[in-house]
Amino acid sequence: AGREASAGRSEEWCKKTDSRLADLSDQLYALRMEVSARSESEAKARDGIALRMQKAALREELATLGASSDEKLAALREDLTALLHPGPDAQALAPSAHFEGLSAEVKVLRSEQTSMASMTRRLDLGLADVRRMTAEFAAGAARRLDSLEADAASQRCRVPAKLDVTEEPSAEQCVHAAEVRESSERHLQRTLQVEEWLQSLLSRHGDSERRLAALERRLQKELRGVEEPLEETLSQLAIGVVKLAQLVGVAPEDACTTLGWREACADLPRLLDHAWLRSRLPKRASLLRLVRQKADAEQLRELRAQVEAFMAGATAAAGS
């Protein structure tokens, strides 16, 4: 009877030990799942850092583009000022070269303005994505931190109690308990590090948002300050080109009064194509060449009239 009772107790103790080992294995599996979730959160954090670096690179590129556009606009303003207010020693044929150079620079500035607008839109989209990902990551990290703290507290409360209840813990149970304690301590340290990192990330994110907003306001103000004198100069330039087209005879007489400078700029290619077709010149001919051709044709007619008059006088003298 005593042997049967001891055998029953040993069997019951083995069953309890097996159940405790199963519980410990379940807890270890849960801890491993938490560690994998933590690795995913760290990967998302690395993605956020990469996005921040990309945003900084885009900001630097935008700053370089703004500086280059400011320099080119200043050079264009100086050229236009020198063109509209020439000195006493300026040559008569200089405006054509200036016009050709200014047209190329205006095209370059328009393309750069388009690239700056696309860069601003891309920065806005990237900033919206960064804000959304930061909010999602912060919410998910907060939920995971709460669950990790609760699980760690429950593990600290449950594991020592279970180990105390066990009459004769085995070496494997001691190893499992030590692993659980170490993993809970590591989880606590990592949660504290993640909290500190999230706080620093949120503070830096707010600083970057404020800097981007200030940069956008400054760029808009600078663009407004540059566009107004540029539009005024371009209007005068367009009126001058229309007057030159009137001198050549390819523009109507009331073009300066009926057309604004924007409409004149839009209609100038058609007028010049029409002039090229009428003059049968190649596409590389300039407006100055058209003026020269007209002047040469008038001078040739005058010379022919003089030659005919001279020949008529010579014939009359020979007949007499």
mmCIF file of C-alpha atoms in Angstrom:
data_model
loop_
_atom_site.group_PDB
_atom_site.id
_atom_site.type_symbol
_atom_site.label_atom_id
_atom_site.label_comp_id
_atom_site.label_asym_id
_atom_site.label_seq_id
_atom_site.Cartn_x
_atom_site.Cartn_y
_atom_site.Cartn_z
ATOM 1 C CA ALA A 1 0.000 0.000 0.000
ATOM 2 C CA GLY A 2 2.860 2.402 0.825
ATOM 3 C CA ARG A 3 4.555 1.659 -2.497
ATOM 4 C CA GLU A 4 1.309 2.263 -4.382
ATOM 5 C CA ALA A 5 0.778 5.577 -2.548
ATOM 6 C CA SER A 6 4.350 6.725 -3.302
ATOM 7 C CA ALA A 7 3.966 5.646 -6.929
ATOM 8 C CA GLY A 8 0.714 7.631 -7.167
ATOM 9 C CA ARG A 9 2.358 10.699 -5.627
ATOM 10 C CA SER A 10 5.325 10.438 -7.981
ATOM 11 C CA GLU A 11 2.992 10.057 -10.965
ATOM 12 C CA GLU A 12 0.970 13.074 -9.838
ATOM 13 C CA TRP A 13 4.171 15.069 -9.355
ATOM 14 C CA CYS A 14 5.309 14.077 -12.872
ATOM 15 C CA LYS A 15 1.987 15.241 -14.307
ATOM 16 C CA LYS A 16 2.287 18.572 -12.498
ATOM 17 C CA THR A 17 5.855 18.941 -13.714
ATOM 18 C CA ASP A 18 4.778 18.184 -17.290
ATOM 19 C CA SER A 19 1.983 20.754 -17.090
ATOM 20 C CA ARG A 20 4.380 23.375 -15.693
ATOM 21 C CA LEU A 21 6.890 22.611 -18.439
ATOM 22 C CA ALA A 22 4.125 22.988 -21.031
ATOM 23 C CA ASP A 23 3.177 26.353 -19.506
ATOM 24 C CA LEU A 24 6.815 27.455 -19.584
ATOM 25 C CA SER A 25 7.155 26.392 -23.226
ATOM 26 C CA ASP A 26 4.002 28.370 -24.077
ATOM 27 C CA GLN A 27 5.415 31.402 -22.300
ATOM 28 C CA LEU A 28 8.724 31.038 -24.145
ATOM 29 C CA TYR A 29 6.858 30.838 -27.454
ATOM 30 C CA ALA A 30 4.915 33.985 -26.548
ATOM 31 C CA LEU A 31 8.158 35.742 -25.635
ATOM 32 C CA ARG A 32 9.698 34.706 -28.950
ATOM 33 C CA MET A 33 6.675 36.106 -30.772
ATOM 34 C CA GLU A 34 7.086 39.361 -28.843
ATOM 35 C CA VAL A 35 10.773 39.462 -29.796
ATOM 36 C CA SER A 36 9.851 38.999 -33.470
ATOM 37 C CA ALA A 37 7.253 41.791 -33.161
ATOM 38 C CA ARG A 38 9.935 43.938 -31.569
ATOM 39 C CA SER A 39 12.279 43.246 -34.512
ATOM 40 C CA GLU A 40 9.500 44.346 -36.888
ATOM 41 C CA SER A 41 9.076 47.579 -34.922
ATOM 42 C CA GLU A 42 12.839 48.167 -35.105
ATOM 43 C CA ALA A 43 12.690 47.618 -38.889
ATOM 44 C CA LYS A 44 9.929 50.216 -39.102
ATOM 45 C CA ALA A 45 12.062 52.556 -37.018
ATOM 46 C CA ARG A 46 14.954 52.078 -39.457
ATOM 47 C CA ASP A 47 12.544 52.842 -42.313
ATOM 48 C CA GLY A 48 11.566 56.063 -40.531
ATOM 49 C CA ILE A 49 15.256 57.017 -40.199
ATOM 50 C CA ALA A 50 15.781 56.339 -43.921
ATOM 51 C CA LEU A 51 12.772 58.532 -44.719
ATOM 52 C CA ARG A 52 14.216 61.298 -42.560
ATOM 53 C CA MET A 53 17.525 61.090 -44.405
ATOM 54 C CA GLN A 54 15.707 61.179 -47.748
ATOM 55 C CA LYS A 55 13.740 64.225 -46.605
ATOM 56 C CA ALA A 56 16.980 65.967 -45.569
ATOM 57 C CA ALA A 57 18.508 65.193 -48.976
ATOM 58 C CA LEU A 58 15.419 66.584 -50.728
ATOM 59 C CA ARG A 59 15.586 69.707 -48.572
ATOM 60 C CA GLU A 60 19.259 70.234 -49.491
ATOM 61 C CA GLU A 61 18.463 69.724 -53.177
ATOM 62 C CA LEU A 62 15.637 72.269 -52.943
ATOM 63 C CA ALA A 63 17.985 74.756 -51.259
ATOM 64 C CA THR A 64 20.598 74.329 -54.005
ATOM 65 C CA LEU A 65 17.944 74.749 -56.695
ATOM 66 C CA GLY A 66 16.651 77.909 -55.002
ATOM 67 C CA ALA A 67 20.178 79.351 -54.765
ATOM 68 C CA SER A 68 20.959 78.585 -58.413
ATOM 69 C CA SER A 69 17.625 80.050 -59.555
ATOM 70 C CA ASP A 70 18.266 83.205 -57.489
ATOM 71 C CA GLU A 71 21.700 83.630 -59.088
ATOM 72 C CA LYS A 72 20.349 83.113 -62.602
ATOM 73 C CA LEU A 73 17.442 85.480 -61.986
ATOM 74 C CA ALA A 74 19.865 88.126 -60.711
ATOM 75 C CA ALA A 75 22.039 87.679 -63.809
ATOM 76 C CA LEU A 76 18.938 87.881 -66.014
ATOM 77 C CA ARG A 77 17.818 91.049 -64.252
ATOM 78 C CA GLU A 78 21.237 92.640 -64.828
ATOM 79 C CA ASP A 79 21.157 91.665 -68.518
ATOM 80 C CA LEU A 80 17.659 93.069 -68.947
ATOM 81 C CA THR A 81 18.637 96.290 -67.172
ATOM 82 C CA ALA A 82 21.680 96.666 -69.405
ATOM 83 C CA LEU A 83 19.509 95.947 -72.439
ATOM 84 C CA LEU A 84 16.697 98.354 -71.577
ATOM 85 C CA HIS A 85 19.079 101.131 -70.469
ATOM 86 C CA PRO A 86 22.103 100.848 -72.806
ATOM 87 C CA GLY A 87 25.114 103.075 -72.515
ATOM 88 C CA PRO A 88 26.123 105.741 -75.046
ATOM 89 C CA ASP A 89 28.757 103.454 -76.598
ATOM 90 C CA ALA A 90 26.388 100.501 -77.189
ATOM 91 C CA GLN A 91 26.290 99.132 -80.720
ATOM 92 C CA ALA A 92 23.160 98.951 -82.817
ATOM 93 C CA LEU A 93 23.355 95.209 -83.424
ATOM 94 C CA ALA A 94 23.778 94.243 -79.744
ATOM 95 C CA PRO A 95 20.011 93.796 -78.965
ATOM 96 C CA SER A 96 19.698 90.747 -81.225
ATOM 97 C CA ALA A 97 22.442 88.852 -79.382
ATOM 98 C CA HIS A 98 20.968 89.922 -76.044
ATOM 99 C CA PHE A 99 17.510 88.799 -77.141
ATOM 100 C CA GLU A 100 18.806 85.379 -78.161
ATOM 101 C CA GLY A 101 20.689 84.945 -74.871
ATOM 102 C CA LEU A 102 17.730 86.176 -72.841
ATOM 103 C CA SER A 103 15.312 83.817 -74.582
ATOM 104 C CA ALA A 104 17.578 80.863 -73.731
ATOM 105 C CA GLU A 105 17.890 82.016 -70.118
ATOM 106 C CA VAL A 106 14.130 82.519 -69.837
ATOM 107 C CA LYS A 107 13.583 78.945 -71.075
ATOM 108 C CA VAL A 108 16.086 77.644 -68.533
ATOM 109 C CA LEU A 109 14.409 79.613 -65.736
ATOM 110 C CA ARG A 110 10.995 78.292 -66.718
ATOM 111 C CA SER A 111 12.255 74.714 -66.682
ATOM 112 C CA GLU A 112 13.906 75.287 -63.301
ATOM 113 C CA GLN A 113 10.710 76.837 -61.933
ATOM 114 C CA THR A 114 8.792 73.758 -63.116
ATOM 115 C CA SER A 115 11.357 71.466 -61.489
ATOM 116 C CA MET A 116 11.124 73.483 -58.248
ATOM 117 C CA ALA A 117 7.326 73.177 -58.285
ATOM 118 C CA SER A 118 7.562 69.409 -58.831
ATOM 119 C CA MET A 119 10.178 69.192 -56.072
ATOM 120 C CA THR A 120 7.857 71.095 -53.701
ATOM 121 C CA ARG A 121 4.986 68.728 -54.527
ATOM 122 C CA ARG A 122 7.253 65.734 -53.984
ATOM 123 C CA LEU A 123 8.379 67.146 -50.620
ATOM 124 C CA ASP A 124 4.751 67.673 -49.585
ATOM 125 C CA LEU A 125 3.911 64.074 -50.510
ATOM 126 C CA GLY A 126 6.976 62.746 -48.698
ATOM 127 C CA LEU A 127 6.168 64.826 -45.612
ATOM 128 C CA ALA A 128 2.589 63.507 -45.590
ATOM 129 C CA ASP A 129 3.881 59.927 -45.871
ATOM 130 C CA VAL A 130 6.378 60.507 -43.062
ATOM 131 C CA ARG A 131 3.659 61.971 -40.830
ATOM 132 C CA ARG A 132 1.320 59.070 -41.527
ATOM 133 C CA MET A 133 4.006 56.432 -40.952
ATOM 134 C CA THR A 134 5.188 58.169 -37.780
ATOM 135 C CA ALA A 135 1.647 58.270 -36.403
ATOM 136 C CA GLU A 136 1.070 54.600 -37.249
ATOM 137 C CA PHE A 137 4.421 53.573 -35.802
ATOM 138 C CA ALA A 138 3.842 55.601 -32.615
ATOM 139 C CA ALA A 139 0.389 54.078 -32.108
ATOM 140 C CA GLY A 140 1.624 50.533 -32.757
ATOM 141 C CA ALA A 141 4.692 51.024 -30.569
ATOM 142 C CA ALA A 142 2.542 52.382 -27.731
ATOM 143 C CA ARG A 143 0.234 49.357 -27.939
ATOM 144 C CA ARG A 144 3.166 46.946 -28.034
ATOM 145 C CA LEU A 145 4.881 48.696 -25.146
ATOM 146 C CA ASP A 146 1.737 48.415 -23.032
ATOM 147 C CA SER A 147 1.344 44.735 -23.863
ATOM 148 C CA LEU A 148 5.050 44.060 -23.217
ATOM 149 C CA GLU A 149 4.931 45.813 -19.850
ATOM 150 C CA ALA A 150 1.819 43.880 -18.836
ATOM 151 C CA ASP A 151 3.316 40.569 -19.970
ATOM 152 C CA ALA A 152 6.615 41.298 -18.238
ATOM 153 C CA ALA A 153 4.838 42.169 -14.994
ATOM 154 C CA SER A 154 2.723 39.022 -15.172
ATOM 155 C CA GLN A 155 5.806 36.919 -15.946
ATOM 156 C CA ARG A 156 7.662 38.383 -12.978
ATOM 157 C CA CYS A 157 4.704 37.588 -10.769
ATOM 158 C CA ARG A 158 3.952 34.109 -12.126
ATOM 159 C CA VAL A 159 7.314 32.497 -12.781
ATOM 160 C CA PRO A 160 8.798 32.815 -9.252
ATOM 161 C CA ALA A 161 5.500 31.602 -7.732
ATOM 162 C CA LYS A 162 5.444 28.535 -9.959
ATOM 163 C CA LEU A 163 9.051 27.787 -9.209
ATOM 164 C CA ASP A 164 8.397 28.062 -5.452
ATOM 165 C CA VAL A 165 5.416 25.697 -5.670
ATOM 166 C CA THR A 166 7.544 23.048 -7.369
ATOM 167 C CA GLU A 167 8.848 20.676 -4.771
ATOM 168 C CA GLU A 168 12.014 19.560 -6.535
ATOM 169 C CA PRO A 169 12.744 21.738 -9.630
ATOM 170 C CA SER A 170 14.826 20.071 -12.268
ATOM 171 C CA ALA A 171 17.851 21.593 -14.029
ATOM 172 C CA GLU A 172 15.822 22.204 -17.190
ATOM 173 C CA GLN A 173 13.188 24.138 -15.213
ATOM 174 C CA CYS A 174 15.910 26.281 -13.623
ATOM 175 C CA VAL A 175 17.372 27.048 -17.040
ATOM 176 C CA HIS A 176 13.915 27.982 -18.381
ATOM 177 C CA ALA A 177 13.266 30.223 -15.378
ATOM 178 C CA ALA A 178 16.618 31.993 -15.812
ATOM 179 C CA GLU A 179 15.901 32.524 -19.518
ATOM 180 C CA VAL A 180 12.469 33.960 -18.689
ATOM 181 C CA ARG A 181 13.955 36.358 -16.123
ATOM 182 C CA GLU A 182 16.675 37.501 -18.531
ATOM 183 C CA SER A 183 14.184 37.973 -21.371
ATOM 184 C CA SER A 184 11.850 39.997 -19.115
ATOM 185 C CA GLU A 185 14.741 42.236 -18.036
ATOM 186 C CA ARG A 186 15.830 42.681 -21.642
ATOM 187 C CA HIS A 187 12.254 43.544 -22.596
ATOM 188 C CA LEU A 188 12.096 46.175 -19.866
ATOM 189 C CA GLN A 189 15.368 47.752 -21.005
ATOM 190 C CA ARG A 190 14.265 47.728 -24.627
ATOM 191 C CA THR A 191 10.896 49.267 -23.788
ATOM 192 C CA LEU A 192 12.659 52.090 -21.943
ATOM 193 C CA GLN A 193 15.016 52.621 -24.881
ATOM 194 C CA VAL A 194 12.103 52.609 -27.334
ATOM 195 C CA GLU A 195 10.222 55.175 -25.222
ATOM 196 C CA GLU A 196 13.249 57.486 -25.166
ATOM 197 C CA TRP A 197 13.811 57.031 -28.886
ATOM 198 C CA LEU A 198 10.147 57.748 -29.667
ATOM 199 C CA GLN A 199 10.205 60.927 -27.584
ATOM 200 C CA SER A 200 13.347 62.174 -29.365
ATOM 201 C CA LEU A 201 11.848 61.189 -32.738
ATOM 202 C CA LEU A 202 8.626 63.104 -32.058
ATOM 203 C CA SER A 203 10.547 66.191 -30.933
ATOM 204 C CA ARG A 204 12.772 66.111 -34.027
ATOM 205 C CA HIS A 205 9.742 65.510 -36.237
ATOM 206 C CA GLY A 206 8.090 68.644 -34.839
ATOM 207 C CA ASP A 207 11.278 70.650 -35.447
ATOM 208 C CA SER A 208 11.503 69.396 -39.039
ATOM 209 C CA GLU A 209 7.843 70.287 -39.664
ATOM 210 C CA ARG A 210 8.385 73.817 -38.376
ATOM 211 C CA ARG A 211 11.517 74.224 -40.482
ATOM 212 C CA LEU A 212 9.759 72.956 -43.597
ATOM 213 C CA ALA A 213 6.837 75.334 -43.028
ATOM 214 C CA ALA A 214 9.252 78.257 -42.597
ATOM 215 C CA LEU A 215 11.127 77.184 -45.740
ATOM 216 C CA GLU A 216 7.895 77.018 -47.751
ATOM 217 C CA ARG A 217 6.855 80.497 -46.596
ATOM 218 C CA ARG A 218 10.294 81.912 -47.404
ATOM 219 C CA LEU A 219 10.328 80.325 -50.866
ATOM 220 C CA GLN A 220 6.857 81.660 -51.663
ATOM 221 C CA LYS A 221 7.894 85.156 -50.555
ATOM 222 C CA GLU A 222 11.094 85.022 -52.621
ATOM 223 C CA LEU A 223 9.233 83.746 -55.677
ATOM 224 C CA ARG A 224 6.674 86.549 -55.373
ATOM 225 C CA GLY A 225 9.492 89.090 -55.098
ATOM 226 C CA VAL A 226 11.166 87.695 -58.229
ATOM 227 C CA GLU A 227 8.078 87.110 -60.388
ATOM 228 C CA GLU A 228 6.776 90.696 -60.299
ATOM 229 C CA PRO A 229 9.912 92.438 -61.729
ATOM 230 C CA LEU A 230 10.423 89.536 -64.135
ATOM 231 C CA GLU A 231 6.864 89.876 -65.464
ATOM 232 C CA GLU A 232 7.311 93.628 -65.856
ATOM 233 C CA THR A 233 10.582 93.164 -67.741
ATOM 234 C CA LEU A 234 9.127 90.402 -69.917
ATOM 235 C CA SER A 235 6.145 92.598 -70.805
ATOM 236 C CA GLN A 236 8.472 95.367 -72.014
ATOM 237 C CA LEU A 237 10.574 92.809 -73.877
ATOM 238 C CA ALA A 238 7.491 91.338 -75.595
ATOM 239 C CA ILE A 239 6.267 94.798 -76.631
ATOM 240 C CA GLY A 240 9.704 95.564 -78.098
ATOM 241 C CA VAL A 241 9.719 92.314 -80.083
ATOM 242 C CA VAL A 242 6.206 93.033 -81.389
ATOM 243 C CA LYS A 243 7.348 96.483 -82.520
ATOM 244 C CA LEU A 244 10.290 94.899 -84.310
ATOM 245 C CA ALA A 245 7.871 92.494 -85.986
ATOM 246 C CA GLN A 246 5.792 95.510 -87.047
ATOM 247 C CA LEU A 247 8.909 97.055 -88.586
ATOM 248 C CA VAL A 248 9.511 93.857 -90.546
ATOM 249 C CA GLY A 249 5.872 93.788 -91.607
ATOM 250 C CA VAL A 250 4.764 90.474 -90.107
ATOM 251 C CA ALA A 251 2.609 91.932 -87.315
ATOM 252 C CA PRO A 252 -0.473 94.164 -87.610
ATOM 253 C CA GLU A 253 -0.213 97.822 -86.693
ATOM 254 C CA ASP A 254 -2.528 97.553 -83.673
ATOM 255 C CA ALA A 255 -0.775 94.511 -82.168
ATOM 256 C CA CYS A 256 0.759 96.500 -79.301
ATOM 257 C CA THR A 257 -2.609 97.936 -78.256
ATOM 258 C CA THR A 258 -4.856 94.912 -78.785
ATOM 259 C CA LEU A 259 -2.548 92.191 -77.442
ATOM 260 C CA GLY A 260 -1.237 91.898 -73.916
ATOM 261 C CA TRP A 261 2.312 90.770 -73.335
ATOM 262 C CA ARG A 262 1.241 87.196 -72.530
ATOM 263 C CA GLU A 263 -0.870 86.979 -75.718
ATOM 264 C CA ALA A 264 1.974 88.575 -77.676
ATOM 265 C CA CYS A 265 4.448 85.990 -76.359
ATOM 266 C CA ALA A 266 2.011 83.219 -77.288
ATOM 267 C CA ASP A 267 1.431 84.688 -80.790
ATOM 268 C CA LEU A 268 5.061 85.546 -81.635
ATOM 269 C CA PRO A 269 6.038 82.022 -82.832
ATOM 270 C CA ARG A 270 3.164 82.032 -85.337
ATOM 271 C CA LEU A 271 4.103 85.498 -86.606
ATOM 272 C CA LEU A 272 7.766 84.576 -86.999
ATOM 273 C CA ASP A 273 6.929 81.270 -88.722
ATOM 274 C CA HIS A 274 4.759 83.232 -91.137
ATOM 275 C CA ALA A 275 7.643 85.658 -91.748
ATOM 276 C CA TRP A 276 10.031 82.774 -92.403
ATOM 277 C CA LEU A 277 7.609 81.208 -94.875
ATOM 278 C CA ARG A 278 7.194 84.521 -96.717
ATOM 279 C CA SER A 279 10.909 85.256 -96.812
ATOM 280 C CA ARG A 280 11.873 81.647 -97.720
ATOM 281 C CA LEU A 281 14.678 81.729 -95.208
ATOM 282 C CA PRO A 282 15.901 78.680 -93.286
ATOM 283 C CA LYS A 283 14.659 78.087 -89.765
ATOM 284 C CA ARG A 284 17.909 79.375 -88.279
ATOM 285 C CA ALA A 285 17.322 82.903 -89.599
ATOM 286 C CA SER A 286 16.962 85.569 -86.910
ATOM 287 C CA LEU A 287 14.798 88.683 -86.708
ATOM 288 C CA LEU A 288 17.832 90.862 -87.427
ATOM 289 C CA ARG A 289 18.446 88.948 -90.652
ATOM 290 C CA LEU A 290 14.877 89.662 -91.730
ATOM 291 C CA VAL A 291 15.470 93.377 -91.125
ATOM 292 C CA ARG A 292 18.724 93.211 -93.083
ATOM 293 C CA GLN A 293 17.053 91.367 -95.943
ATOM 294 C CA LYS A 294 14.332 93.995 -96.196
ATOM 295 C CA ALA A 295 16.905 96.808 -96.098
ATOM 296 C CA ASP A 296 19.045 95.051 -98.730
ATOM 297 C CA ALA A 297 16.005 94.573 -101.005
ATOM 298 C CA GLU A 298 15.090 98.276 -100.771
ATOM 299 C CA GLN A 299 18.701 99.306 -101.430
ATOM 300 C CA LEU A 300 18.866 96.920 -104.404
ATOM 301 C CA ARG A 301 15.728 98.471 -105.910
ATOM 302 C CA GLU A 302 17.207 101.937 -105.499
ATOM 303 C CA LEU A 303 20.469 100.846 -107.152
ATOM 304 C CA ARG A 304 18.573 99.268 -110.058
ATOM 305 C CA ALA A 305 16.594 102.490 -110.558
ATOM 306 C CA GLN A 306 19.824 104.505 -110.555
ATOM 307 C CA VAL A 307 21.467 102.101 -113.052
ATOM 308 C CA GLU A 308 18.451 102.250 -115.374
ATOM 309 C CA ALA A 309 18.433 106.061 -115.216
ATOM 310 C CA PHE A 310 22.167 106.132 -115.949
ATOM 311 C CA MET A 311 21.758 103.721 -118.885
ATOM 312 C CA ALA A 312 18.880 105.805 -120.259
ATOM 313 C CA GLY A 313 20.977 108.971 -120.001
ATOM 314 C CA ALA A 314 23.921 107.244 -121.684
ATOM 315 C CA THR A 315 21.693 105.978 -124.509
ATOM 316 C CA ALA A 316 20.222 109.453 -125.053
ATOM 317 C CA ALA A 317 23.696 110.994 -125.126
ATOM 318 C CA ALA A 318 24.917 108.390 -127.641
ATOM 319 C CA GLY A 319 21.907 109.000 -129.921
ATOM 320 C CA SER A 320 22.397 112.728 -129.935
#
